[in-house]
Short mmCIF file of C-alpha atoms in Angstrom, two decimals:
data_model
loop_
_atom_site.label_atom_id
_atom_site.label_comp_id
_atom_site.label_asym_id
_atom_site.label_seq_id
_atom_site.Cartn_x
_atom_site.Cartn_y
_atom_site.Cartn_z
CA UNK A 1 69.97 92.87 -112.22
CA UNK A 2 73.01 92.78 -110.08
CA UNK A 3 74.06 95.88 -108.10
CA UNK A 4 70.51 97.31 -107.79
CA UNK A 5 69.47 98.74 -104.34
CA UNK A 6 66.58 96.68 -103.11
CA UNK A 7 64.63 98.03 -100.06
CA UNK A 8 61.48 97.27 -98.19
CA UNK A 9 59.37 100.28 -96.98
CA UNK A 10 56.54 100.13 -94.55
CA UNK A 11 54.30 103.30 -94.50
CA UNK A 12 51.07 104.88 -95.29
CA UNK A 13 49.82 106.04 -98.78
CA UNK A 14 49.50 109.75 -98.91
CA UNK A 15 46.91 109.70 -101.68
CA UNK A 16 45.01 107.17 -103.76
CA UNK A 17 47.36 105.63 -106.42
CA UNK A 18 47.12 107.61 -109.69
CA UNK A 19 46.59 105.35 -112.66
CA UNK A 20 47.62 106.70 -116.05
CA UNK A 21 48.37 105.27 -119.50
CA UNK A 22 51.44 105.93 -121.67
CA UNK A 23 50.91 106.91 -125.34
CA UNK A 24 51.38 103.17 -126.15
CA UNK A 25 48.52 102.23 -123.71
CA UNK A 26 50.78 100.84 -121.00
CA UNK A 27 49.27 101.36 -117.52
CA UNK A 28 51.33 102.83 -114.84
CA UNK A 29 50.28 103.73 -111.16
CA UNK A 30 52.15 106.40 -109.12
CA UNK A 31 51.93 106.94 -105.49
CA UNK A 32 53.78 108.27 -102.40
CA UNK A 33 54.45 106.26 -99.22
CA UNK A 34 55.07 108.16 -96.06
CA UNK A 35 57.16 106.15 -93.55
CA UNK A 36 57.56 107.84 -90.07
CA UNK A 37 59.79 106.39 -87.49
CA UNK A 38 58.58 106.25 -83.89
CA UNK A 39 60.69 106.19 -80.79
CA UNK A 40 59.69 105.97 -77.10
CA UNK A 41 60.77 108.95 -75.01
CA UNK A 42 61.34 107.35 -71.53
CA UNK A 43 61.57 110.81 -69.86
CA UNK A 44 58.26 111.99 -71.25
CA UNK A 45 56.82 108.40 -71.21
CA UNK A 46 55.32 108.77 -74.58
CA UNK A 47 55.86 107.91 -78.28
CA UNK A 48 57.41 110.55 -80.47
CA UNK A 49 57.34 110.74 -84.28
CA UNK A 50 60.48 111.31 -86.10
CA UNK A 51 60.97 113.00 -89.51
CA UNK A 52 58.77 111.30 -92.24
CA UNK A 53 60.28 109.93 -95.39
CA UNK A 54 58.17 110.53 -98.39
CA UNK A 55 58.97 108.10 -101.20
CA UNK A 56 57.54 108.26 -104.63
CA UNK A 57 56.76 104.78 -106.06
CA UNK A 58 55.48 103.36 -109.26
CA UNK A 59 54.23 100.09 -110.70
CA UNK A 60 53.53 99.15 -114.21
CA UNK A 61 51.27 97.01 -116.54
CA UNK A 62 48.57 94.84 -115.00
CA UNK A 63 50.27 95.28 -111.66
CA UNK A 64 49.52 98.98 -111.81
CA UNK A 65 45.73 98.36 -112.36
CA UNK A 66 45.69 95.86 -109.35
CA UNK A 67 47.25 98.51 -107.17
CA UNK A 68 45.01 101.30 -108.28
CA UNK A 69 41.95 99.12 -107.76
CA UNK A 70 42.98 97.86 -104.37
CA UNK A 71 44.87 100.46 -102.44
CA UNK A 72 43.62 103.83 -101.19
CA UNK A 73 44.84 106.81 -99.25
CA UNK A 74 45.87 106.21 -95.65
CA UNK A 75 46.34 102.50 -96.01
CA UNK A 76 49.40 101.08 -94.35
CA UNK A 77 51.36 99.09 -96.89
CA UNK A 78 54.55 97.01 -97.11
CA UNK A 79 56.37 97.62 -100.33
CA UNK A 80 59.57 96.09 -101.75
CA UNK A 81 61.38 97.20 -104.72
CA UNK A 82 64.38 98.78 -106.33
CA UNK A 83 65.49 102.44 -105.78
CA UNK A 84 66.01 104.37 -109.11
CA UNK A 85 67.73 107.60 -109.41
CA UNK A 86 66.55 110.02 -112.10
CA UNK A 87 68.13 113.35 -113.23
CA UNK A 88 66.09 116.08 -114.77
CA UNK A 89 65.96 119.76 -115.36
CA UNK A 90 63.15 121.84 -113.62
CA UNK A 91 61.26 124.62 -115.23
CA UNK A 92 63.95 127.17 -114.20
CA UNK A 93 66.70 125.11 -115.90
CA UNK A 94 68.21 123.73 -112.51
CA UNK A 95 69.45 120.24 -112.52
CA UNK A 96 67.50 118.08 -110.08
CA UNK A 97 67.77 114.48 -108.97
CA UNK A 98 64.86 112.33 -107.62
CA UNK A 99 65.00 108.94 -106.07
CA UNK A 100 61.91 106.71 -106.60
CA UNK A 101 60.93 103.24 -105.72
CA UNK A 102 60.16 100.87 -108.60
CA UNK A 103 57.82 98.44 -106.72
CA UNK A 104 58.28 94.65 -107.25
CA UNK A 105 55.73 93.64 -104.47
CA UNK A 106 53.24 95.67 -102.51
CA UNK A 107 50.34 94.77 -100.13
CA UNK A 108 48.43 96.03 -97.13
CA UNK A 109 49.99 95.71 -93.79
CA UNK A 110 47.85 93.52 -91.46
CA UNK A 111 49.34 94.90 -88.18
CA UNK A 112 46.25 97.16 -87.66
CA UNK A 113 43.87 95.93 -90.36
CA UNK A 114 42.43 92.83 -92.09
CA UNK A 115 42.25 92.20 -95.82
CA UNK A 116 40.20 89.91 -98.17
CA UNK A 117 42.51 88.72 -100.97
CA UNK A 118 40.93 87.93 -104.37
CA UNK A 119 42.83 86.41 -107.16
CA UNK A 120 42.81 88.62 -110.21
CA UNK A 121 41.60 87.13 -113.47
CA UNK A 122 44.57 86.44 -115.91
CA UNK A 123 44.43 88.14 -119.21
CA UNK A 124 46.99 85.57 -120.58
CA UNK A 125 49.76 88.21 -120.42
CA UNK A 126 53.22 87.54 -119.05
CA UNK A 127 55.58 87.90 -121.98
CA UNK A 128 53.64 85.85 -124.53
CA UNK A 129 53.13 82.96 -122.32
CA UNK A 130 49.55 82.00 -121.44
CA UNK A 131 49.02 80.57 -118.02
CA UNK A 132 46.40 78.01 -117.42
CA UNK A 133 43.43 79.31 -115.66
CA UNK A 134 43.23 78.08 -112.15
CA UNK A 135 39.97 77.31 -110.37
CA UNK A 136 39.56 79.59 -107.35
CA UNK A 137 38.12 77.88 -104.45
CA UNK A 138 36.05 79.58 -101.73
CA UNK A 139 38.82 78.58 -99.38
CA UNK A 140 41.65 81.30 -100.21
CA UNK A 141 44.46 78.96 -99.19
CA UNK A 142 43.25 75.69 -100.66
CA UNK A 143 45.12 74.00 -103.50
CA UNK A 144 43.42 74.75 -106.84
CA UNK A 145 41.07 71.95 -107.79
CA UNK A 146 40.94 70.54 -104.23
CA UNK A 147 37.90 70.23 -102.24
CA UNK A 148 37.64 71.80 -98.76
CA UNK A 149 37.00 68.26 -97.27
CA UNK A 150 40.54 67.27 -96.54
CA UNK A 151 42.15 65.39 -93.54
CA UNK A 152 42.88 68.78 -91.67
CA UNK A 153 39.40 70.16 -91.96
CA UNK A 154 37.30 67.08 -91.01
CA UNK A 155 37.22 66.58 -87.27
CA UNK A 156 38.03 63.06 -86.09
CA UNK A 157 39.13 61.86 -89.54
CA UNK A 158 42.89 61.99 -89.00
CA UNK A 159 45.41 59.74 -87.50
CA UNK A 160 48.83 60.38 -86.22
CA UNK A 161 50.29 60.50 -89.66
CA UNK A 162 50.33 63.91 -91.60
CA UNK A 163 48.07 63.86 -94.62
CA UNK A 164 50.95 64.72 -97.04
#
């Protein structure tokens, strides 16, 4: 949608994502990302933390189940999404405003960690369109249906021409 505020946030999860279901059975996962800026103080010759930004975030549907099953408290994540402003009244009747991130994409940061990616089984969802099942190879970056014996992986079997 035009005019939305899209941002990318890098930070740590403050708790495990909380997976809930609406009355209609729609899954939603809520979590908070803490992003703390760091600057180097040349006089003290050390890194100093700035004020942390705590940003509430949410994901919906099958995506919510993937996030809740994959991410845990303390993980460093990279999240991209749209900022949403919500107005409400608190218990005392005061008008309040909250800003939340509606996540479009999220994953673990690989700066200080490694991750093993596993393709989730499709349940045929996606707006009534069923996607063909893809064969998942043991090689995570291979083309579906291809064998791992290609011109790049077999030593001495390639010439000067690229195999594509």
